Amino acid sequence: MIVNTPKKLWGGRFQLGTDRAVERYTSSVEFDQRLYRYDIEGSIVHCRMLAKQGILQPEEADKLVETLGQIRQEIDRGDFSFDSKLEDVHMNIEARLIDLLGPLGQKVHTARSRNDQIALDFRMYLRDASDRCVELLRDLRRALTAQAREQLDVILPGYTHMQRAQPVLLAHHLLAYVEMFGRDEERLKDCRKRINVFPLGSAALSGTPFDLDRLYAAETLEFDEVSRNSMDAVSDRDFVAEFLFDLSMIMVHVSRLSEELILWCTKEFDFVEMSDAHTTGSSIMPQKKNPDVAELARGKTGRVFGALVAVLTLLKGLPLTYNRDMQEDKEPTFDALDTVSSTLAVVTRVIQGLKFKRESMFEATGRGFLTATDLADYLVRKDMPFRRAHQTVGQMVQYAIEQGRELHELDLSEMKEFSKLIEDDVYDVLDVRRSLETRRVLGGTATERVADELGRIEETLKQPEEEES
Ligand code: ARG
């Protein structure tokens, strides 16, 4: 017979001890120990609130708070050994409190359940994590913006379908990513509102008969809202799924940027050079300089999506209220968070180290009929209907391809064969710089517009972030 020694904190109704394999299988302390600071902070405020409500004596609360602080220091210093027999971070800390305080330590869990406790810890953890991600996104946006500022006069082909399409400013291209990461930042800030809801007081699932002051505890722990339904509060993890979607979207954007950098540093494109400090070599081919950071960032996107799918799947079909399945939300979330944090930090450094090859980029705008649309627009201004102008220029492009020439390399007489409306001012229209500078529409690539946007963005990225009123 397996004897139940040492007895679990929940072991009252058990006659047999837990099978070792089950103990290992159910334990979460290996990973949820990273919540310890939040767990302790939550317990401290819980004790204070219990004293405020006359549920604990003031001296009892003082002693508990002091000892919780001491346990925090033990863990900070690495002097604390987490024990998987004690299952999770909550029980490990509570057991230590009882070690140190005896019966008084046994009072900390009054009017509380691990079900509302874990919801509290995870919400506090994700609140901070989300703020850190916002800062990392801002650093990346600053790096992209600084490059855009430095490269304000550089032109390259803009692509659609991976075919050269129209000339654009490199700064315009880089600022497109600044917009994407800006929306990612907004999404995280919005998600934070749903993270920042105080669940404690829901207890196991139905609330508690003790007269708690939930508003006081919530305010002390800087929560903006208090949960309104105890059953929802102990079983809601949509804030986790939403957060993981936000992280996934960040990785989608990072992977697109990475893919472009990978292409741009091929000999075929030759648009950019990454710093030696941010690339790696080949163990066999001496000439190689590989963009491994960008490739890994692109590749790591998969595990972040995986985390989102894991959490959605574990929630699907779960009946109310708390189910142990929910413990499975932590590892993928921690992994996704670590992945996104390290990716954002290192991609920022790569961006800072990029050397753009302005001549190569400009040269690439010379081939591929990048100003064909401008020629069609020229005919439209001379009153040719757009669809006909499109046809006409299409035929001119076909003719030029056969000749192995670009549009601006055709003689005026050759062009006039296609339309009498074409005069010698057509050559201005075929100039890539001019083409770009005419796109002065709001959101367009003209230097004037891009400079405006750059200024606006630089203003919003000034350190530290302005407090929103
Ligand atoms: N380790 C658990 C989790 O992460 C904490 C809550 C446990 N509650 C329980 N009734 N066993 O979900």
Short mmCIF file of N, CA, C and O and ligand atoms in Angstrom, two decimals, residues 28 32 87-88 90 113-115 118 237 322-324 326-327 329-330, ligand 1:
data_model
loop_
_atom_site.label_atom_id
_atom_site.label_comp_id
_atom_site.label_asym_id
_atom_site.label_seq_id
_atom_site.Cartn_x
_atom_site.Cartn_y
_atom_site.Cartn_z
N SER A 28 2.98 21.10 -12.36
CA SER A 28 3.23 22.22 -13.29
C SER A 28 4.34 23.12 -12.78
O SER A 28 4.68 24.11 -13.41
N ASP A 32 5.45 26.68 -14.04
CA ASP A 32 4.69 27.83 -13.51
C ASP A 32 5.45 28.57 -12.39
O ASP A 32 5.00 29.60 -11.91
N GLU A 87 3.24 19.97 -6.49
CA GLU A 87 2.39 20.25 -7.64
C GLU A 87 2.62 21.54 -8.41
O GLU A 87 2.91 21.53 -9.59
N ASP A 88 2.41 22.66 -7.75
CA ASP A 88 2.49 23.91 -8.52
C ASP A 88 3.10 25.03 -7.69
O ASP A 88 3.42 24.86 -6.52
N HIS A 90 1.78 27.65 -6.50
CA HIS A 90 0.95 28.10 -5.37
C HIS A 90 1.21 27.26 -4.13
O HIS A 90 1.44 27.78 -3.03
N SER A 113 -9.17 30.15 -3.83
CA SER A 113 -8.96 28.84 -4.44
C SER A 113 -7.79 28.98 -5.39
O SER A 113 -7.48 30.09 -5.84
N ARG A 114 -7.16 27.86 -5.72
CA ARG A 114 -6.12 27.97 -6.74
C ARG A 114 -6.73 28.37 -8.09
O ARG A 114 -6.03 28.86 -8.96
N ASN A 115 -8.02 28.13 -8.22
CA ASN A 115 -8.65 28.46 -9.51
C ASN A 115 -8.68 29.97 -9.76
O ASN A 115 -8.41 30.42 -10.87
N ILE A 118 -4.68 31.19 -9.83
CA ILE A 118 -3.90 31.06 -11.08
C ILE A 118 -4.38 32.08 -12.11
O ILE A 118 -3.58 32.64 -12.87
N ARG A 237 -10.12 31.93 -20.49
CA ARG A 237 -8.74 32.06 -20.98
C ARG A 237 -8.74 32.73 -22.35
O ARG A 237 -7.78 32.62 -23.07
N TYR A 322 -13.62 25.63 -14.09
CA TYR A 322 -12.21 25.27 -14.21
C TYR A 322 -12.06 23.78 -14.53
O TYR A 322 -12.74 22.93 -13.95
N ASN A 323 -11.19 23.48 -15.47
CA ASN A 323 -10.79 22.10 -15.75
C ASN A 323 -9.27 22.08 -15.83
O ASN A 323 -8.65 23.06 -16.27
N ARG A 324 -8.69 20.97 -15.42
CA ARG A 324 -7.23 20.93 -15.36
C ARG A 324 -6.58 21.11 -16.73
O ARG A 324 -5.41 21.45 -16.83
N MET A 326 -6.72 23.39 -18.46
CA MET A 326 -6.26 24.78 -18.58
C MET A 326 -4.81 24.98 -18.18
O MET A 326 -4.19 25.96 -18.57
N GLN A 327 -4.30 24.05 -17.41
CA GLN A 327 -2.89 24.14 -17.04
C GLN A 327 -2.01 24.10 -18.29
O GLN A 327 -0.89 24.61 -18.29
N ASP A 329 -2.24 25.76 -20.83
CA ASP A 329 -2.12 27.06 -21.52
C ASP A 329 -0.75 27.71 -21.29
O ASP A 329 -0.36 28.60 -22.03
N LYS A 330 -0.03 27.25 -20.24
CA LYS A 330 1.15 28.03 -19.85
C LYS A 330 2.38 27.79 -20.70
O LYS A 330 3.00 28.74 -21.19
N1 ARG B 1 -1.61 24.50 -12.01
C1 ARG B 1 -2.98 24.87 -12.19
C2 ARG B 1 -3.20 25.56 -13.53
O1 ARG B 1 -2.26 26.00 -14.08
C3 ARG B 1 -3.40 25.80 -11.10
C4 ARG B 1 -4.83 25.68 -10.70
C5 ARG B 1 -5.05 24.36 -10.11
N2 ARG B 1 -6.36 24.18 -9.63
C6 ARG B 1 -6.80 22.96 -9.29
N3 ARG B 1 -7.96 22.90 -8.85
N4 ARG B 1 -6.04 21.92 -9.40
O2 ARG B 1 -4.30 25.63 -14.03
#
